[in-house]
Coordinates of C-alpha atoms and ligand atoms in Angstrom, one line a residue:
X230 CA 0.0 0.0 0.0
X231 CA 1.8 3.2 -0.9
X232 CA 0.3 6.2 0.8
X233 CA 2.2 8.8 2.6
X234 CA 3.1 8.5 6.7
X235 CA 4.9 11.4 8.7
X236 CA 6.4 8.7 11.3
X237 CA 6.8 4.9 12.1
X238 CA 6.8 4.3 16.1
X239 CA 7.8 0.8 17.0
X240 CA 7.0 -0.5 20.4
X241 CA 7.7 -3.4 21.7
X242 CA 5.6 -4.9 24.9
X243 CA 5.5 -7.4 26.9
X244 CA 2.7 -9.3 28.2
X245 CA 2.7 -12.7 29.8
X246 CA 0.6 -15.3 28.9
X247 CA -2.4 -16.4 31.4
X248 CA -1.5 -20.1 30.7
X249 CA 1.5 -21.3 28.8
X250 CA 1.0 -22.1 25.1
X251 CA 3.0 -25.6 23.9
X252 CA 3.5 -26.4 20.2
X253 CA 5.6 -29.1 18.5
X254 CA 8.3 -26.4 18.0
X255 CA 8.3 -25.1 21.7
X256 CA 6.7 -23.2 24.1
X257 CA 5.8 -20.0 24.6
X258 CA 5.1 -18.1 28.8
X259 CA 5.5 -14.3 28.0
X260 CA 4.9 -13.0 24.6
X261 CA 7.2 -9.9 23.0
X262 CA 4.9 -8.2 20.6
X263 CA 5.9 -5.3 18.5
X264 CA 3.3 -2.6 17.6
X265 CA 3.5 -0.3 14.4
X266 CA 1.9 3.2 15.0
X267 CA 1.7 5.0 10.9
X268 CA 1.2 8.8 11.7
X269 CA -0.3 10.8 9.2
X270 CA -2.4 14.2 9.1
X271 CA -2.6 13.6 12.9
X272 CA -4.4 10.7 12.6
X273 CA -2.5 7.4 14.0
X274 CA -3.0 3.9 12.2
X275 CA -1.8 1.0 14.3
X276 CA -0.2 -3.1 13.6
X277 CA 0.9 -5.9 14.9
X278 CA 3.4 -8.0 14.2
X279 CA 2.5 -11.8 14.5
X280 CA 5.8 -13.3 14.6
X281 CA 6.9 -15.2 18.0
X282 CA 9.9 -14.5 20.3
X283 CA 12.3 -17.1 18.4
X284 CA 12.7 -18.3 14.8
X285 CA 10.5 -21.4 15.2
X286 CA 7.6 -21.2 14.0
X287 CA 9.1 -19.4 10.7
X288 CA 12.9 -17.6 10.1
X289 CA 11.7 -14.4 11.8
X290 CA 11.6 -13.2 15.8
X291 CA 10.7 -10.3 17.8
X292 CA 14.3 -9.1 17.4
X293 CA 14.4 -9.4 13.7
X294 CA 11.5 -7.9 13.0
X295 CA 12.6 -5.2 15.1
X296 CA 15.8 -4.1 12.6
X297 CA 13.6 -5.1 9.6
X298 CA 11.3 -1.9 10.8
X299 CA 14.0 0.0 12.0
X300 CA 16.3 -0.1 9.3
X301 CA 13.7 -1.0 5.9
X302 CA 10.7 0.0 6.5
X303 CA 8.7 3.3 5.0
X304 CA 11.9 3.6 3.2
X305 CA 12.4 3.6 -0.6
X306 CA 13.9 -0.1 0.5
X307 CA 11.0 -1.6 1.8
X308 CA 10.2 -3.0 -1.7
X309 CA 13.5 -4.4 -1.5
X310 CA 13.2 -6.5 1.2
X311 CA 12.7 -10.0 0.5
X312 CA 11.0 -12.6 3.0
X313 CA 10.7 -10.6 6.2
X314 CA 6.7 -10.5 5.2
X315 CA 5.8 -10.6 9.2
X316 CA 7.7 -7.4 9.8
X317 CA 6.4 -5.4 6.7
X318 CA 2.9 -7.1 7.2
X319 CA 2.6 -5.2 10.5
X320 CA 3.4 -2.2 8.6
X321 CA 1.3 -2.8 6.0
X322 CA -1.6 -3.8 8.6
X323 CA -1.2 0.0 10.4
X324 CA -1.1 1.7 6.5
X325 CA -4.7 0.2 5.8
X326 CA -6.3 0.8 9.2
X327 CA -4.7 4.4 8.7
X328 CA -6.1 4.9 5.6
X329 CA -9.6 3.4 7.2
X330 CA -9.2 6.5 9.4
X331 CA -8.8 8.7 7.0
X332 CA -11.9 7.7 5.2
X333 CA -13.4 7.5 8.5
X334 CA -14.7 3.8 7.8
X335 CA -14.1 0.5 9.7
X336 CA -11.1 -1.3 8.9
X337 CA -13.6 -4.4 7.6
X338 CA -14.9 -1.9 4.8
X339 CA -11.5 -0.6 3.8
X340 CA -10.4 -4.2 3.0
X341 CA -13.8 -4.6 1.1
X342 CA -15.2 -7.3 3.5
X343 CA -18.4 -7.1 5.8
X344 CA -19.9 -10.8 4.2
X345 CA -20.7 -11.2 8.4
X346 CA -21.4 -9.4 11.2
X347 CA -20.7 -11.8 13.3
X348 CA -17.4 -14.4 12.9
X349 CA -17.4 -17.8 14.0
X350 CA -14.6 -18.7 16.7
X351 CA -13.0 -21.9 17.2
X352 CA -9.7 -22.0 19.8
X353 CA -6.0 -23.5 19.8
X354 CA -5.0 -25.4 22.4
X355 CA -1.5 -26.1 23.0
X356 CA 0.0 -29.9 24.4
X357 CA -0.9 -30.9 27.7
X358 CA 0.5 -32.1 30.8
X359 CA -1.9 -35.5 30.3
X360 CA -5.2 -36.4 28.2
X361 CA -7.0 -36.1 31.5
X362 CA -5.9 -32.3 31.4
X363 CA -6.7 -31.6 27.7
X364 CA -10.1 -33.0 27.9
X365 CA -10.8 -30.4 30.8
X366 CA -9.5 -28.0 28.9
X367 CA -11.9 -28.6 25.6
X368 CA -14.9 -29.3 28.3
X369 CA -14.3 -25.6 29.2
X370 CA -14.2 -23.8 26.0
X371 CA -17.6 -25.9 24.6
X372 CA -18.9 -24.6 27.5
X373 CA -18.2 -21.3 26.5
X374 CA -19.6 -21.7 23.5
X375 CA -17.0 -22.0 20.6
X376 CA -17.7 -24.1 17.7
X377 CA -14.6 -26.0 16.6
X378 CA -11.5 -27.3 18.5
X379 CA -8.3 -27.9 17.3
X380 CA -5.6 -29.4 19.2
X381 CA -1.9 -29.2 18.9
X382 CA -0.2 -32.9 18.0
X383 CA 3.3 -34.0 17.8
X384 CA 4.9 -37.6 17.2
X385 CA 4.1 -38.9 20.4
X386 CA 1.1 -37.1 21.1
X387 CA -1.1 -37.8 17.9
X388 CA -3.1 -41.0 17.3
X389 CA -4.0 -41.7 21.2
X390 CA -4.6 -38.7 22.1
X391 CA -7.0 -37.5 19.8
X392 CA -8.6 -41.0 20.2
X393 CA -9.2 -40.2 23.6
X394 CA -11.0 -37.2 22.7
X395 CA -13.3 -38.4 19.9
X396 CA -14.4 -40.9 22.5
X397 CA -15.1 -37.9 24.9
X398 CA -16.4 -35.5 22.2
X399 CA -18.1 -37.7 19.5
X400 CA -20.2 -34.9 17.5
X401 CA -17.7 -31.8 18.3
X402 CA -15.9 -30.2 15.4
X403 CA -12.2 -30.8 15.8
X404 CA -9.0 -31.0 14.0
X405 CA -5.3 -31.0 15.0
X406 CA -2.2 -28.6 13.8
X407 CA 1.1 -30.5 13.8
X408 CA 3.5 -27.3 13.1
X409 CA 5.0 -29.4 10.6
X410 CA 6.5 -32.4 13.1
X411 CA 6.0 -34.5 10.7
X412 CA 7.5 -36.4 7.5
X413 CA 6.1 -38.8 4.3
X414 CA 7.5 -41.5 6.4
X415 CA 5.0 -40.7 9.1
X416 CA 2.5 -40.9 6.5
X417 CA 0.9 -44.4 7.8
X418 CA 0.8 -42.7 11.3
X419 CA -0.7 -40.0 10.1
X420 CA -3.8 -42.2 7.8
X421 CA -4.5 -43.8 11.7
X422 CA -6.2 -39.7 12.1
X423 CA -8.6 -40.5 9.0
X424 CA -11.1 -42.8 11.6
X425 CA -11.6 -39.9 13.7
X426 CA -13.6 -37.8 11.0
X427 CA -11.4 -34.6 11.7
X428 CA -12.2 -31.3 9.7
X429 CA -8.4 -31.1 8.8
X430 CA -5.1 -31.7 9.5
X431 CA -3.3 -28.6 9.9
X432 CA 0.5 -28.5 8.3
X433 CA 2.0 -31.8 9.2
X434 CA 4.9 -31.6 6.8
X435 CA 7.3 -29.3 6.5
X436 CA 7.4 -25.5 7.1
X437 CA 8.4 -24.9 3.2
X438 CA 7.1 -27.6 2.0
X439 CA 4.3 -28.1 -0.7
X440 CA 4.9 -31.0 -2.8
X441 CA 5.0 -33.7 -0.5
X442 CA 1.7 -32.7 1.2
X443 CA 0.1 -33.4 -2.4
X444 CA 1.9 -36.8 -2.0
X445 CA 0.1 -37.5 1.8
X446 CA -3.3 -35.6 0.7
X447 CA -3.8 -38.6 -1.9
X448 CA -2.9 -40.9 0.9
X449 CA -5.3 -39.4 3.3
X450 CA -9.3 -39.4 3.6
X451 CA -9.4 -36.3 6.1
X452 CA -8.5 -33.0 4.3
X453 CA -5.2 -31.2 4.7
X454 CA -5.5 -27.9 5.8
X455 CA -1.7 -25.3 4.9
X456 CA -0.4 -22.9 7.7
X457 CA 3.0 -22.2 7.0
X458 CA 3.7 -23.6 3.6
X459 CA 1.5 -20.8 2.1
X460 CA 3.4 -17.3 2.5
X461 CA 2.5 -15.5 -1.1
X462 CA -0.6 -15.9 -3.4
X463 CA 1.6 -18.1 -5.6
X464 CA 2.2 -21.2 -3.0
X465 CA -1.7 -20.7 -2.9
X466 CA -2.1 -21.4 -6.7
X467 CA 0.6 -24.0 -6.7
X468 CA -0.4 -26.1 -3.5
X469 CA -4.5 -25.8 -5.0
X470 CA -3.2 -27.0 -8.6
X471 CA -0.9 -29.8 -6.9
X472 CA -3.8 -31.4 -4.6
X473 CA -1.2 -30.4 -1.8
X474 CA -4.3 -29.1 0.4
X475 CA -8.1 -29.0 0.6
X476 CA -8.4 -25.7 2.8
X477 CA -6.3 -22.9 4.1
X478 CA -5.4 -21.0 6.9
X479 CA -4.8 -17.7 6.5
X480 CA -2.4 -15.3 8.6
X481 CA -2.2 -11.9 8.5
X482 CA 1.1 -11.6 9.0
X483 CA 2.3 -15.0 7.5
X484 CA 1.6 -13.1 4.3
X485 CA 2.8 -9.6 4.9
X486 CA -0.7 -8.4 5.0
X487 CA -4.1 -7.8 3.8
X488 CA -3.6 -7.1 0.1
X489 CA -1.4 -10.5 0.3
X490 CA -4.3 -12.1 2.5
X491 CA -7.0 -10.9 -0.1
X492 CA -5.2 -12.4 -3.1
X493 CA -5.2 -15.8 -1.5
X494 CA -8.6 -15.7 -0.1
X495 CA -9.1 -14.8 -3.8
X496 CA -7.8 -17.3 -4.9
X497 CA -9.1 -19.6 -2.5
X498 CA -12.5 -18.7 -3.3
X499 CA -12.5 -19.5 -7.2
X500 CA -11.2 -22.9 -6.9
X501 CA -13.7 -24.0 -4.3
X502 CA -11.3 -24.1 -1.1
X503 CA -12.6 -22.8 1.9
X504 CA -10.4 -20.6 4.5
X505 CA -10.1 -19.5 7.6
X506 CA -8.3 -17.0 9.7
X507 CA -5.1 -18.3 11.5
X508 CA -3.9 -16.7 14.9
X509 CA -0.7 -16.1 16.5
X510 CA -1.1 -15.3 20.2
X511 CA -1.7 -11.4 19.3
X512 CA -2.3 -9.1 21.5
X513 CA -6.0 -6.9 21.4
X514 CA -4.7 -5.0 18.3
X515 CA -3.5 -8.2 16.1
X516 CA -6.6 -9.8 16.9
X517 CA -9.0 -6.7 15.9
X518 CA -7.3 -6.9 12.6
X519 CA -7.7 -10.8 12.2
X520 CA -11.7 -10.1 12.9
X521 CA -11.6 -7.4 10.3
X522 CA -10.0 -10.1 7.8
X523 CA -12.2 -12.4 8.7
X524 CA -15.4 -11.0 7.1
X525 CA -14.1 -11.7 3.6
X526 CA -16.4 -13.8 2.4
X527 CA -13.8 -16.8 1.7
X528 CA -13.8 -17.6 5.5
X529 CA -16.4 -19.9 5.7
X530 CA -14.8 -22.3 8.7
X531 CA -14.7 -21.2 12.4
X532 CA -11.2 -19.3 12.9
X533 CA -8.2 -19.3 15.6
X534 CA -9.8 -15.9 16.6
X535 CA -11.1 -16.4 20.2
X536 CA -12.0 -14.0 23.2
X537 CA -9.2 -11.6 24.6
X538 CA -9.5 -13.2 28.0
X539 CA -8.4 -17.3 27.2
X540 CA -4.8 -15.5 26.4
X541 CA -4.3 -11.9 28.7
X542 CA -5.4 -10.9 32.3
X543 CA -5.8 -7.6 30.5
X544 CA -5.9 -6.7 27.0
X545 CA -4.2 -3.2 25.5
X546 CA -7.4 -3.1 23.6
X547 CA -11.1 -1.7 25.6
X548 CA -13.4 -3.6 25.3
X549 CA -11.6 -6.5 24.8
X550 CA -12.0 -8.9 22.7
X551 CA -15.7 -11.1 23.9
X552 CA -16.9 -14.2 22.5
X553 CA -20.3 -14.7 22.6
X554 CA -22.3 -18.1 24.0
X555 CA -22.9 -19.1 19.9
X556 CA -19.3 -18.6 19.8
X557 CA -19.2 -15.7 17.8
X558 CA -17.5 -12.1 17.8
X559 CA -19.6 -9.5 16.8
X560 CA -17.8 -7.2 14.6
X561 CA -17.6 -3.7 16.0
X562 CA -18.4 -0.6 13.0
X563 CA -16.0 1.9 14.8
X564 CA -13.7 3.7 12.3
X565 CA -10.1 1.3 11.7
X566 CA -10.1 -1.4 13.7
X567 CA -13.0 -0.5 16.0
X568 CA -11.5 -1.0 19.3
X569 CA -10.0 2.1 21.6
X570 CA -6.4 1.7 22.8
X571 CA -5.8 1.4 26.7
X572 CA -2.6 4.0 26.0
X573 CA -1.9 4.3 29.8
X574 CA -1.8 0.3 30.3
X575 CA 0.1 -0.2 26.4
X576 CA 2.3 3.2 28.2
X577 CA 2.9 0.3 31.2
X578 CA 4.3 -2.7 29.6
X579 CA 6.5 -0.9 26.5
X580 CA 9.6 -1.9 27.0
X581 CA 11.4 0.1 24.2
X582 CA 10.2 2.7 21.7
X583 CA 11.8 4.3 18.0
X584 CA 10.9 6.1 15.4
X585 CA 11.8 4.3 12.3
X586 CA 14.3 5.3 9.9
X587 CA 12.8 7.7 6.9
Ligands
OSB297 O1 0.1 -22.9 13.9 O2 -1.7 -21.9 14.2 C1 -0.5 -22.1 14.6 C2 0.2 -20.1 17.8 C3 1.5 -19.8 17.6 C4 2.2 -20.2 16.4 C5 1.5 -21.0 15.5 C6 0.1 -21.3 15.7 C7 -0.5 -20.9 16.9 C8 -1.9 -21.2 17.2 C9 -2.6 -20.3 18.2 O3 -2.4 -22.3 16.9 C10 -3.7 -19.6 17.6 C11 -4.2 -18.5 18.5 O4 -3.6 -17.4 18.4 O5 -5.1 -18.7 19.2
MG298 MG1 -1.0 -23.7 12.4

């Protein structure tokens, strides 16, 4: 998006997680989440960028992202810069809810969605301690209310596990994310998930991979669903024309941002592929954006969006993000992203500030 900003602030806050969230590629306690305020005309657009505190889940960090903005970006080398898309996506996310401002519309307008007013919420949750512990865990969140459940797997916690829970939960919507633990060679392992009627399998081959998910997608019955794998529009048209997936996840930031993220869902949508919007532990601000994103009309399937309070004992955002006993969010029609920033607490937990190089 190239409109003109006066100044790029970059914060970066901490805020600890309420519970600890477990992957296959680690672990996370306290987040470190750097926020993108564009400045323009007096008016203040803001981002998020998704990426985690070390180079696991993808090659970027907090601290890389950090010189990427610094030194790159809202320069004339931002166009330059290749990969980095979680960096410049948080940019690109506070250009578009600045130019919402400007046109005084919410940010869900600017980015020509509004298909719902209301998004359907499903929730992540991480490995457990024990089976007895994870099934208490999903107990609580049908209870309040959200539709699907997806569960994190890993060699060793995979096939008995989520037997355990389709015993427990017979008629819930579920699927599983492996973070791409996971090669062919696991691929009978991985056909043992086809009796439990998942949704999906999210990503369970490798982060860069797309060709050897088309080889396991014609092994397996239950649809393969791409996280990582899918970074640019064009490993959206190659993984659809391979057979390498059945439905996509969509991140903001995975992508470098909404124009990327509306070219997929494009995309998406003309070859019959449903989507859905991805999260990455974001603070009130990331998650306002994903809820703008998700009312393109491509997301069909209940996303990783869920309710300020499963992740923060405050949010920077007021009100924070609510889920409502369907399981839905109601999307707010406030100008940008439709939430008010808390600047005192945000003030409270910013651990360094810049202005961006021009
Ligand atoms: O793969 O979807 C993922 C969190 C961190 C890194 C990767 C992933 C996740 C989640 C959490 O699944 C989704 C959320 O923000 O609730
Ligand atoms: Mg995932």
């Amino acid at each position: 998006m190239d409109i003109r900003v006066d100044r790029i602030v970059l914060r970066e806050i901490r805020m600890p997680l309420l519970h600890a969230f477990e992957t296959s590629f680690g672990r996370t306690t306290e987040r470190r989440i750097i926020l993108v305020e564009a400045c323009a005309d007096g008016l203040s657009g803001w981002g998020e960028v998704t990426c985690g505190e070390d180079p696991f889940y993808n090659e970027e960090w907090t601290d890389s992202a950090w010189l990427i903005l610094r030194d790159y970006a809202g320069t004339a080398k931002t166009a330059a810069v290749r990969g980095h898309r979680m960096a410049l996506g948080g940019l690109e996310a506070a250009m578009w809810d600045l130019e919402a401002r400007r046109n005084g519309v919410p940010l869900w307008k600017q980015i020509g969605g509004g298909a719902r007013q209301k998004i359907p919420c499903g929730v992540s949750i991480g490995i457990q301690e024990s089976v007895d512990a994870l099934l208490k865990t999903i107990d609580g969140e049908l209870a309040s209310g959200y539709q699907r459940i997806k569960i994190k797997i890993k060699p060793g916690w995979d096939v008995l596990v989520v037997n355990e829970v389709r015993k427990r939960f017979p008629q819930t919507r579920l699927m599983v994310d492996a973070n791409s633990a996971y090669t062919l060679a696991d691929s009978d392992r991985l056909r043992q998930l086809d009796e439990f009627y998942l949704m999906m399998i999210e990503q369970p081959l490798a982060h860069d991979d797309i060709v050897d998910h088309a080889d396991l997608q014609a092994k397996l019955a239950t649809p393969i669903c791409l996280d990582e794998s899918i970074r640019t529009a064009q490993h959206a048209e190659q993984a659809i024309r391979l057979g390498a997936c059945r439905i996509i996840n969509i991140k903001l930031g995975r992508v470098g941002g909404f124009a990327e993220a509306c070219r997929i869902h494009d995309i998406a949508v003309k070859a019959g592929i449903p989507v859905w919007c991805g999260g990455m532990l974001e603070s009130g601000i990331g998650r306002a954006h994903n809820i703008a994103l998700s009312t393109l009309p491509g997301f069909v399937l209940p996303g990783d969006v869920s309710a300020s309070c499963r992740y923060w004992a405050r949010d920077i955002i007021k009100p924070p993000v609510e889920v409502g006993p369907q399981g839905t969010i109601t999307v707010r029609d406030g100008p940008g992203f439709g939430y008010e920033i808390d600047s005192e607490f945000l003030g409270s937990i910013t651990v360094r500030q810049e202005v961006a190089a021009r």
